[in-house]
Tab-separated table of C-alpha atoms and ligand atoms in Angstrom:
chain	number	residue	atom	x	y	z
A	127	MET	CA	0.247	-0.298	0.752
A	128	ARG	CA	2.385	2.730	1.445
A	129	ARG	CA	4.518	1.418	-1.768
A	130	LEU	CA	1.465	1.575	-4.454
A	131	MET	CA	1.124	5.679	-2.891
A	132	PHE	CA	4.853	6.158	-2.867
A	133	SER	CA	4.442	6.154	-7.016
A	134	PHE	CA	1.547	7.809	-7.230
A	135	ALA	CA	2.731	10.632	-5.952
A	136	LEU	CA	6.044	10.295	-7.779
A	137	CYS	CA	4.104	10.008	-11.323
A	138	VAL	CA	2.333	12.632	-10.274
A	139	LEU	CA	5.766	15.289	-9.552
A	140	ALA	CA	6.751	13.967	-13.074
A	141	GLY	CA	3.629	14.881	-14.491
A	142	SER	CA	3.976	18.447	-12.599
A	143	ALA	CA	7.773	18.694	-14.245
A	144	LEU	CA	6.891	18.353	-17.602
A	145	PRO	CA	6.967	20.995	-19.518
A	146	ALA	CA	3.023	23.083	-20.655
A	147	GLN	CA	2.694	21.344	-23.931
A	148	THR	CA	1.462	24.192	-26.175
A	149	PRO	CA	-2.126	22.903	-27.782
A	150	ALA	CA	-2.141	22.195	-31.770
A	151	LEU	CA	-3.759	25.020	-34.286
A	152	THR	CA	-5.738	23.869	-36.981
A	153	ALA	CA	-6.451	26.871	-38.796
A	154	ILE	CA	-10.005	25.333	-41.839
A	155	ARG	CA	-10.708	27.251	-44.706
A	156	ALA	CA	-13.765	26.114	-44.963
A	157	GLY	CA	-15.718	27.705	-48.697
A	158	ARG	CA	-19.205	28.036	-47.317
A	159	LEU	CA	-19.455	27.342	-43.698
A	160	LEU	CA	-23.753	27.551	-42.611
A	161	ASP	CA	-25.445	29.504	-39.657
A	162	PRO	CA	-28.470	27.003	-38.655
A	163	ASP	CA	-29.181	29.389	-36.567
A	164	ALA	CA	-29.791	32.219	-39.741
A	165	GLY	CA	-30.640	29.550	-41.923
A	166	ARG	CA	-27.198	31.264	-44.271
A	167	ILE	CA	-24.186	30.898	-45.721
A	168	LEU	CA	-21.264	32.707	-45.417
A	169	THR	CA	-18.740	32.167	-47.481
A	170	ASN	CA	-14.666	31.875	-47.168
A	171	GLN	CA	-14.501	31.898	-43.940
A	172	VAL	CA	-10.872	30.717	-41.413
A	173	ILE	CA	-11.425	29.285	-38.633
A	174	VAL	CA	-9.331	29.027	-36.223
A	175	VAL	CA	-8.904	26.024	-33.294
A	176	GLU	CA	-6.589	26.192	-31.264
A	177	GLY	CA	-6.523	22.371	-28.413
A	178	ASN	CA	-9.926	22.059	-28.189
A	179	LYS	CA	-11.947	24.479	-28.839
A	180	ILE	CA	-12.316	27.072	-31.691
A	181	ARG	CA	-10.485	30.488	-30.822
A	182	ASP	CA	-11.551	32.500	-34.048
A	183	VAL	CA	-14.521	32.355	-36.184
A	184	GLY	CA	-14.652	34.746	-39.829
A	185	PRO	CA	-13.622	35.281	-43.236
A	186	SER	CA	-10.782	37.860	-42.509
A	187	VAL	CA	-9.255	35.431	-39.872
A	188	GLN	CA	-5.616	34.730	-40.417
A	189	VAL	CA	-4.480	32.344	-40.526
A	190	PRO	CA	-1.668	32.060	-36.869
A	191	SER	CA	2.432	30.979	-38.636
A	192	GLY	CA	2.653	27.481	-37.470
A	193	ALA	CA	-1.163	26.082	-37.766
A	194	GLN	CA	-1.450	23.297	-39.937
A	195	VAL	CA	-3.627	24.779	-42.749
A	196	ILE	CA	-7.517	21.859	-43.791
A	197	ASP	CA	-8.683	22.840	-46.996
A	198	LEU	CA	-12.138	22.988	-46.665
A	199	SER	CA	-13.057	25.908	-49.387
A	200	GLN	CA	-14.938	23.301	-51.828
A	201	MET	CA	-17.389	22.240	-49.089
A	202	THR	CA	-20.264	23.271	-47.196
A	203	VAL	CA	-18.986	23.302	-43.569
A	204	LEU	CA	-21.142	23.079	-40.342
A	205	PRO	CA	-21.472	22.263	-36.945
A	206	GLY	CA	-21.771	18.805	-35.049
A	207	LEU	CA	-25.457	17.150	-36.129
A	208	VAL	CA	-27.888	15.901	-32.686
A	209	GLU	CA	-29.448	12.594	-32.224
A	210	ALA	CA	-32.106	13.404	-29.469
A	211	HIS	CA	-32.629	10.054	-28.922
A	212	ASN	CA	-30.557	6.863	-28.967
A	213	HIS	CA	-30.007	3.994	-27.835
A	214	LEU	CA	-26.383	3.135	-28.544
A	215	ALA	CA	-25.916	-0.067	-26.888
A	216	LEU	CA	-28.473	-1.617	-27.933
A	217	THR	CA	-28.423	-3.619	-30.924
A	218	TYR	CA	-31.934	-5.545	-31.869
A	219	LYS	CA	-31.240	-8.151	-35.217
A	220	PRO	CA	-32.805	-10.410	-37.634
A	221	VAL	CA	-30.569	-13.072	-36.757
A	222	PRO	CA	-31.171	-14.708	-33.599
A	223	GLU	CA	-33.875	-12.736	-32.052
A	224	ASN	CA	-35.656	-11.834	-35.215
A	225	ASN	CA	-35.842	-7.587	-34.297
A	226	ILE	CA	-37.296	-9.398	-30.952
A	227	TYR	CA	-36.088	-6.859	-28.222
A	228	TYR	CA	-36.386	-8.778	-25.577
A	229	TYR	CA	-34.342	-11.736	-25.860
A	230	THR	CA	-31.385	-8.848	-26.690
A	231	TYR	CA	-31.405	-8.998	-22.936
A	232	VAL	CA	-31.450	-12.059	-22.233
A	233	GLN	CA	-28.962	-13.231	-24.915
A	234	GLU	CA	-26.274	-10.818	-24.984
A	235	SER	CA	-23.886	-9.232	-22.089
A	236	THR	CA	-23.847	-4.826	-20.170
A	237	ALA	CA	-19.469	-6.351	-21.825
A	238	LEU	CA	-21.142	-6.443	-24.861
A	239	ARG	CA	-23.101	-4.318	-25.444
A	240	ALA	CA	-21.159	-1.285	-24.346
A	241	ILE	CA	-18.130	-2.631	-27.779
A	242	GLN	CA	-20.673	-2.630	-29.408
A	243	ALA	CA	-22.284	0.893	-28.152
A	244	ALA	CA	-18.641	1.558	-28.413
A	245	SER	CA	-19.014	0.719	-32.139
A	246	ASN	CA	-21.969	2.478	-32.588
A	247	GLY	CA	-20.402	6.151	-31.581
A	248	MET	CA	-17.952	5.665	-33.506
A	249	GLN	CA	-20.766	5.246	-36.406
A	250	MET	CA	-22.607	7.759	-34.923
A	251	LEU	CA	-19.724	10.262	-35.295
A	252	ALA	CA	-18.735	9.430	-39.250
A	253	SER	CA	-21.909	10.376	-40.303
A	254	GLY	CA	-21.005	14.218	-38.382
A	255	PHE	CA	-23.102	13.320	-34.702
A	256	THR	CA	-21.047	15.144	-32.078
A	257	ILE	CA	-23.789	14.719	-29.511
A	258	VAL	CA	-26.343	11.862	-28.799
A	259	ARG	CA	-28.976	11.481	-25.789
A	260	ASP	CA	-28.996	7.975	-24.921
A	261	MET	CA	-32.489	7.317	-23.442
A	262	GLY	CA	-32.228	4.183	-22.062
A	263	ASN	CA	-32.286	0.231	-22.178
A	264	ASN	CA	-28.147	0.001	-21.859
A	265	GLY	CA	-28.286	-2.793	-19.750
A	266	ASN	CA	-26.591	-1.788	-16.750
A	267	TYR	CA	-25.256	1.466	-17.258
A	268	ALA	CA	-23.080	0.619	-20.719
A	269	ASP	CA	-24.767	3.904	-21.145
A	270	THR	CA	-22.557	5.186	-18.638
A	271	ALA	CA	-19.123	3.377	-19.066
A	272	LEU	CA	-18.840	5.256	-22.803
A	273	ARG	CA	-19.702	8.084	-22.331
A	274	GLN	CA	-16.410	8.553	-18.930
A	275	ALA	CA	-14.101	6.193	-21.920
A	276	ILE	CA	-15.217	9.471	-23.939
A	277	GLU	CA	-14.664	11.628	-21.931
A	278	GLN	CA	-11.652	10.427	-20.371
A	279	GLY	CA	-10.435	10.261	-23.442
A	280	TRP	CA	-10.161	5.972	-24.792
A	281	ILE	CA	-12.412	5.949	-27.358
A	282	PRO	CA	-13.487	8.907	-30.186
A	283	GLY	CA	-17.260	8.721	-29.498
A	284	PRO	CA	-20.068	11.738	-30.190
A	285	THR	CA	-21.049	13.634	-26.315
A	286	ILE	CA	-23.036	11.555	-25.270
A	287	ILE	CA	-26.034	12.690	-22.872
A	288	ASN	CA	-27.346	9.231	-21.286
A	289	SER	CA	-30.507	8.801	-18.944
A	290	GLY	CA	-28.794	5.343	-17.318
A	291	ILE	CA	-31.960	2.650	-16.427
A	292	ILE	CA	-35.351	3.689	-17.452
A	293	ILE	CA	-37.285	4.703	-14.333
A	294	GLY	CA	-41.568	3.317	-14.427
A	295	GLY	CA	-43.481	0.957	-13.128
A	296	MET	CA	-43.068	-1.607	-12.325
A	297	GLY	CA	-42.270	-3.846	-14.734
A	298	GLY	CA	-40.801	-0.824	-17.403
A	299	GLN	CA	-42.395	-1.597	-21.082
A	300	PHE	CA	-41.308	-5.186	-20.391
A	301	PHE	CA	-44.063	-8.109	-18.842
A	302	PRO	CA	-41.674	-10.056	-16.921
A	303	THR	CA	-42.642	-13.086	-15.790
A	304	PRO	CA	-43.828	-13.234	-12.143
A	305	GLU	CA	-40.558	-16.093	-12.328
A	306	MET	CA	-38.532	-12.842	-14.041
A	307	ALA	CA	-39.614	-10.223	-12.022
A	308	LYS	CA	-39.352	-11.591	-8.614
A	309	ASP	CA	-35.820	-11.881	-8.670
A	310	HIS	CA	-35.164	-8.987	-10.617
A	311	ASN	CA	-32.468	-11.291	-12.560
A	312	ILE	CA	-33.601	-11.201	-16.383
A	313	VAL	CA	-35.074	-8.381	-17.776
A	314	TYR	CA	-34.027	-6.174	-15.172
A	315	PRO	CA	-32.377	-3.741	-15.043
A	316	GLU	CA	-33.433	-2.874	-18.349
A	317	TYR	CA	-36.418	-0.541	-15.602
A	318	LEU	CA	-35.038	0.460	-12.337
A	319	ASP	CA	-39.180	-0.887	-11.087
A	320	ALA	CA	-40.462	2.768	-8.756
A	321	ASP	CA	-44.162	2.122	-7.517
A	322	THR	CA	-43.921	4.432	-4.838
A	323	ALA	CA	-42.577	8.031	-4.016
A	324	ASP	CA	-39.993	6.653	-2.229
A	325	GLU	CA	-38.640	4.211	-4.523
A	326	ILE	CA	-39.075	7.400	-7.325
A	327	VAL	CA	-36.863	9.410	-5.129
A	328	LYS	CA	-34.742	6.682	-4.448
A	329	ALA	CA	-34.488	6.082	-8.194
A	330	ILE	CA	-34.143	8.617	-9.282
A	331	ARG	CA	-30.703	9.013	-6.637
A	332	GLN	CA	-29.249	5.143	-7.931
A	333	ASN	CA	-28.910	7.118	-11.439
A	334	ILE	CA	-27.471	10.202	-10.991
A	335	LEU	CA	-24.749	8.486	-8.666
A	336	PHE	CA	-23.937	5.620	-11.439
A	337	GLY	CA	-22.963	8.903	-14.268
A	338	ALA	CA	-26.918	9.386	-15.813
A	339	LYS	CA	-27.073	13.368	-16.587
A	340	VAL	CA	-31.039	12.660	-17.275
A	341	ILE	CA	-33.561	11.146	-16.129
A	342	LYS	CA	-36.091	8.979	-18.218
A	343	ILE	CA	-39.476	8.207	-16.936
A	344	CYS	CA	-41.663	5.559	-18.976
A	345	VAL	CA	-45.089	8.298	-17.638
A	346	ASP	CA	-48.153	6.056	-18.803
A	347	CYS	CA	-45.841	1.884	-20.647
A	348	LYS	CA	-48.425	0.659	-17.776
A	349	PRO	CA	-52.174	1.242	-16.717
A	350	TYR	CA	-49.901	2.462	-13.545
A	351	GLY	CA	-48.560	4.955	-14.998
A	352	TYR	CA	-47.827	7.737	-13.396
A	353	THR	CA	-49.899	11.059	-12.472
A	354	ALA	CA	-49.096	14.460	-13.163
A	355	ASP	CA	-48.197	14.750	-9.262
A	356	GLU	CA	-45.941	11.862	-9.303
A	357	ILE	CA	-44.326	13.304	-11.753
A	358	ARG	CA	-43.841	16.493	-11.033
A	359	LEU	CA	-41.662	14.540	-8.493
A	360	VAL	CA	-39.986	13.422	-10.640
A	361	ILE	CA	-38.822	17.046	-12.174
A	362	ARG	CA	-38.675	17.802	-8.885
A	363	GLU	CA	-35.928	15.593	-7.365
A	364	ALA	CA	-33.795	15.553	-10.624
A	365	ALA	CA	-33.512	19.303	-10.555
A	366	LYS	CA	-32.099	19.462	-7.402
A	367	SER	CA	-28.986	17.406	-8.756
A	368	GLY	CA	-29.721	19.964	-12.043
A	369	LEU	CA	-31.242	17.579	-14.155
A	370	LYS	CA	-33.916	17.900	-17.341
A	371	VAL	CA	-36.395	14.603	-17.594
A	372	GLU	CA	-37.471	13.041	-20.704
A	373	GLY	CA	-41.437	11.024	-20.381
A	374	HIS	CA	-41.740	8.119	-22.676
A	375	VAL	CA	-45.498	8.577	-24.019
A	376	GLN	CA	-47.736	6.581	-25.551
A	377	THR	CA	-50.864	7.259	-24.034
A	378	LEU	CA	-53.619	11.341	-24.240
A	379	GLN	CA	-53.376	10.534	-20.813
A	380	GLY	CA	-49.608	9.707	-20.575
A	381	ALA	CA	-49.436	12.781	-23.078
A	382	LYS	CA	-51.841	15.263	-20.377
A	383	ASN	CA	-50.045	13.983	-17.625
A	384	ALA	CA	-45.977	14.844	-18.810
A	385	ILE	CA	-46.944	18.149	-19.811
A	386	GLU	CA	-49.089	19.279	-17.538
A	387	ALA	CA	-46.547	18.640	-14.935
A	388	GLY	CA	-44.143	20.680	-17.064
A	389	ILE	CA	-41.554	18.223	-17.740
A	390	TRP	CA	-38.247	18.676	-20.374
A	391	SER	CA	-38.757	16.420	-23.707
A	392	ILE	CA	-41.256	14.037	-24.835
A	393	ALA	CA	-40.059	10.695	-26.652
A	394	HIS	CA	-42.116	10.073	-29.272
A	395	SER	CA	-45.432	10.822	-30.443
A	396	GLY	CA	-47.730	8.361	-31.514
A	397	ALA	CA	-49.907	10.167	-29.441
A	398	LEU	CA	-49.493	13.934	-29.456
A	399	ASN	CA	-52.294	16.012	-30.976
A	400	GLU	CA	-53.240	18.852	-31.606
A	401	GLU	CA	-54.718	19.907	-28.192
A	402	MET	CA	-51.109	18.413	-26.940
A	403	HIS	CA	-48.163	19.649	-29.408
A	404	GLN	CA	-50.105	23.209	-28.643
A	405	LEU	CA	-49.612	22.956	-24.924
A	406	MET	CA	-46.229	21.638	-25.512
A	407	ALA	CA	-45.159	25.044	-28.090
A	408	GLN	CA	-47.155	26.762	-24.948
A	409	LYS	CA	-44.661	26.014	-22.392
A	410	GLY	CA	-41.236	25.271	-24.033
A	411	ILE	CA	-41.850	21.064	-23.861
A	412	TRP	CA	-38.747	19.567	-27.316
A	413	ARG	CA	-40.801	17.138	-28.861
A	414	ALA	CA	-38.357	13.509	-29.556
A	415	GLY	CA	-40.836	12.505	-31.529
A	416	THR	CA	-38.375	9.406	-33.403
A	417	GLU	CA	-40.152	9.674	-36.839
A	418	THR	CA	-39.775	6.064	-38.561
A	419	PRO	CA	-40.182	6.634	-41.817
A	420	GLU	CA	-41.211	3.849	-44.140
A	421	GLY	CA	-38.668	1.712	-46.394
A	422	ILE	CA	-36.677	1.099	-43.565
A	423	ALA	CA	-35.312	-2.265	-44.576
A	424	GLY	CA	-36.689	-5.480	-41.702
A	425	HIS	CA	-39.121	-2.424	-40.017
A	426	PRO	CA	-42.530	-2.006	-42.106
A	427	VAL	CA	-44.052	0.065	-41.945
A	428	THR	CA	-48.084	0.306	-42.853
A	429	SER	CA	-48.350	3.227	-44.930
A	430	ASP	CA	-51.032	4.269	-42.810
A	431	ALA	CA	-48.845	4.386	-40.498
A	432	TYR	CA	-46.506	6.638	-41.653
A	433	LYS	CA	-49.355	8.678	-42.687
A	434	ARG	CA	-50.106	9.565	-38.965
A	435	THR	CA	-46.105	10.481	-38.462
A	436	VAL	CA	-45.844	12.770	-41.744
A	437	ALA	CA	-49.308	14.893	-40.652
A	438	GLY	CA	-48.419	14.402	-36.795
A	439	LEU	CA	-44.848	16.382	-37.476
A	440	LYS	CA	-46.398	18.172	-39.710
A	441	ASN	CA	-48.714	19.578	-37.106
A	442	ALA	CA	-46.289	19.901	-35.154
A	443	TYR	CA	-44.054	22.280	-36.537
A	444	ASP	CA	-47.373	24.497	-38.328
A	445	ASN	CA	-47.751	24.760	-34.456
A	446	LYS	CA	-44.762	26.311	-33.454
A	447	VAL	CA	-43.450	23.751	-31.037
A	448	PRO	CA	-39.980	22.803	-30.166
A	449	LEU	CA	-38.834	19.979	-32.835
A	450	THR	CA	-35.450	17.609	-32.184
A	451	PHE	CA	-34.603	15.117	-35.543
A	452	SER	CA	-34.514	11.743	-32.463
A	453	THR	CA	-34.297	9.193	-34.729
A	454	ASP	CA	-35.057	5.369	-31.672
A	455	ALA	CA	-32.846	3.434	-34.205
A	456	ASP	CA	-31.911	1.113	-32.200
A	457	TYR	CA	-31.364	-1.982	-34.831
A	458	TYR	CA	-29.038	-3.822	-37.414
A	459	VAL	CA	-29.814	-2.867	-40.875
A	460	GLU	CA	-27.914	-4.378	-42.798
A	461	GLY	CA	-25.758	-2.230	-45.390
A	462	LYS	CA	-26.114	0.736	-42.715
A	463	THR	CA	-23.523	1.858	-39.778
A	464	ARG	CA	-25.792	3.083	-37.084
A	465	GLY	CA	-24.955	6.715	-38.215
A	466	GLU	CA	-26.245	5.892	-41.642
A	467	LEU	CA	-29.031	4.323	-40.582
A	468	CYS	CA	-30.972	7.748	-38.727
A	469	LEU	CA	-29.848	9.846	-41.731
A	470	GLU	CA	-32.980	7.332	-42.851
A	471	PHE	CA	-35.082	9.312	-40.568
A	472	LEU	CA	-34.774	12.265	-42.888
A	473	LYS	CA	-37.530	11.088	-44.775
A	474	THR	CA	-40.350	11.491	-42.766
A	475	TRP	CA	-39.634	15.613	-42.167
A	476	LYS	CA	-38.564	15.538	-45.046
A	477	ASP	CA	-42.417	14.381	-46.022
A	478	ALA	CA	-43.648	17.175	-43.574
A	479	GLY	CA	-42.580	19.593	-45.534
A	480	ILE	CA	-40.312	21.048	-43.315
A	481	PRO	CA	-38.249	23.396	-44.794
A	482	ASN	CA	-34.639	21.991	-44.960
A	483	ALA	CA	-33.394	25.630	-42.708
A	484	ASP	CA	-35.418	23.561	-40.047
A	485	ILE	CA	-34.603	20.292	-39.811
A	486	LEU	CA	-31.711	21.752	-39.804
A	487	ARG	CA	-32.164	23.549	-37.232
A	488	ALA	CA	-34.126	20.318	-34.941
A	489	MET	CA	-30.379	18.519	-35.928
A	490	THR	CA	-28.711	21.181	-34.234
A	491	ILE	CA	-29.597	24.462	-32.403
A	492	ASN	CA	-32.769	22.821	-30.988
A	493	GLY	CA	-30.423	19.591	-30.251
A	494	TYR	CA	-27.968	21.188	-28.249
A	495	LYS	CA	-30.689	23.545	-26.600
A	496	VAL	CA	-32.212	20.127	-25.773
A	497	SER	CA	-29.113	18.630	-24.709
A	498	GLU	CA	-28.105	21.762	-22.578
A	499	THR	CA	-24.692	22.216	-24.732
A	500	GLU	CA	-25.567	25.087	-26.001
A	501	LYS	CA	-23.056	27.724	-24.637
A	502	THR	CA	-20.870	25.034	-24.783
A	503	ARG	CA	-20.314	22.764	-27.351
A	504	GLY	CA	-21.924	23.411	-31.111
A	505	PRO	CA	-22.634	26.278	-32.573
A	506	ILE	CA	-19.273	27.616	-34.299
A	507	LYS	CA	-18.051	29.829	-32.187
A	508	ALA	CA	-15.168	31.612	-30.775
A	509	GLY	CA	-14.865	30.472	-27.229
A	510	PHE	CA	-17.565	26.760	-27.724
A	511	PHE	CA	-15.563	23.089	-28.345
A	512	ALA	CA	-14.175	22.451	-31.557
A	513	ASP	CA	-16.350	20.248	-33.218
A	514	LEU	CA	-17.496	20.503	-37.041
A	515	ILE	CA	-18.408	18.997	-39.641
A	516	ALA	CA	-18.332	19.061	-43.949
A	517	VAL	CA	-20.642	18.082	-46.946
A	518	PRO	CA	-20.724	19.033	-50.541
A	519	GLY	CA	-23.326	20.824	-51.339
A	520	ASN	CA	-25.590	23.126	-49.468
A	521	PRO	CA	-27.708	20.499	-47.171
A	522	LEU	CA	-30.075	24.218	-47.273
A	523	ASP	CA	-30.633	23.181	-50.961
A	524	ASP	CA	-30.817	19.787	-50.223
A	525	VAL	CA	-30.671	18.197	-47.336
A	526	ASP	CA	-29.627	15.042	-47.972
A	527	ALA	CA	-25.876	16.183	-48.806
A	528	LEU	CA	-25.449	15.717	-44.877
A	529	LYS	CA	-25.610	12.069	-46.050
A	530	ARG	CA	-22.597	12.973	-47.318
A	531	VAL	CA	-20.308	13.372	-44.692
A	532	GLN	CA	-17.097	13.473	-45.899
A	533	PHE	CA	-15.498	15.509	-42.421
A	534	VAL	CA	-15.267	15.113	-38.454
A	535	MET	CA	-14.386	17.436	-35.741
A	536	LYS	CA	-14.484	16.212	-32.898
A	537	ASP	CA	-13.191	18.362	-29.686
A	538	GLY	CA	-10.220	19.946	-32.387
A	539	LEU	CA	-8.996	16.357	-32.808
A	540	VAL	CA	-9.923	15.287	-37.095
A	541	PHE	CA	-12.357	12.065	-36.584
A	542	LYS	CA	-12.351	11.917	-40.477
A	543	ARG	CA	-11.055	13.699	-44.083
A	544	ASP	CA	-11.897	13.291	-46.961
A	545	GLY	CA	-14.147	10.203	-45.895
A	546	VAL	CA	-12.338	7.562	-44.368
A	547	MET	CA	-12.017	7.643	-40.767
A	548	THR	CA	-9.161	8.943	-39.360
A	549	PRO	CA	-8.909	7.810	-35.750
A	550	ALA	CA	-5.380	7.639	-33.895
A	551	ALA	CA	-6.049	10.490	-32.952
A	552	PHE	CA	-8.750	9.878	-30.224
A	553	PHE	CA	-6.969	6.712	-29.150
A	554	HIS	CA	-4.532	6.702	-25.841
A	555	GLY	CA	-3.751	3.769	-23.500
A	556	GLY	CA	-4.830	5.574	-20.628
A	557	PRO	CA	-7.484	8.450	-19.656
A	558	VAL	CA	-5.172	10.888	-21.171
A	559	ASN	CA	-8.099	13.623	-20.303
A	560	GLY	CA	-8.107	12.740	-16.491
A	561	TRP	CA	-10.238	9.251	-14.446
A	562	ARG	CA	-11.514	11.425	-12.150
A	563	ILE	CA	-14.481	12.345	-15.189
A	564	ARG	CA	-16.935	10.424	-13.188
B	261	ZN	ZN1	-35.975	4.361	-27.244
């Protein structure tokens, strides 16, 4: 023990004796720079990145001497994209589980799923998603492990806003057999049972202790779902630790309760009618609609169901509900990465007739706000973390340009260049950003 402490002290001493490293300087020449807030393109901009932050941006910014220059003069540079509802440590598949995610939980360990999450995170980043809200169904906190691994500097990946385990009335979204439910050892820990006020408080504290950055509840997965008062308790307890609450909502009464309580965001759109949309707009409640398009192989959506999804999204837009781009795409489609699969959801937004500028706002500005990074990460502005991407063409004219991301920078490091992932700079044999990051 003493020897260990002694060598630890030596390491600290050696570390402090090293000369401070000068942060790397990079200058990006952006032929076009998309400002999603204003919905316009600026031309011939220079972005100077120092270390992990943007130092300067503008048309007359000088390239500092000694800076590495990245030429994106033929591209449109834009801030990183946000996926507001995914499950990176869950991938259900045609084989062996016939896309029934119930079986995924039985067959795959949290450890395996954490490694899948690391891979899915890189796949998201390669498609330009620099922030992902990871909303539960991630085994025994594989989502926290993923966030910590990225933040500590072990692997590349998006900034993760994770919920830990979904909290709900007994059973969560599942219908466990009595044998499963009694010992809590088969379909758990996908859900935290919280039926009473004490259990609700305890479940929220458990999630926060184990690394959640947002709280996710099942509002109405069971007939004994949460009342508006119970949701207020969730919001109050989460707020003590500075966290917001997202509700999975699937019934009109659930939507009413969640909106009345003043929840931060509502996941899924099936239960949201015009009246709910108007209330959400009034209260500024985020809509994470998870609008599955038709045509995804192995995940058929009936034509009627798709028409309802499109009409619902259009109705939300017309009623000025704050919209986020969110997919719930937590399955394997052959030939597609997780990021490519998420971008397929652009179809629903286009079919709803939402202007490209507003689709881009939902994927950027609104995404930063629902993730609460808007003051530190997202916008391409001096002082913000250097997360940015580049595509050929102009996404304001053709939003499908986002499917051709050629360049990705995350925290000032180049992750993808000329359409090829180049993540070497992200990999380390230790927690280079600090092991205290929890
Ligand atoms: Zn989900």
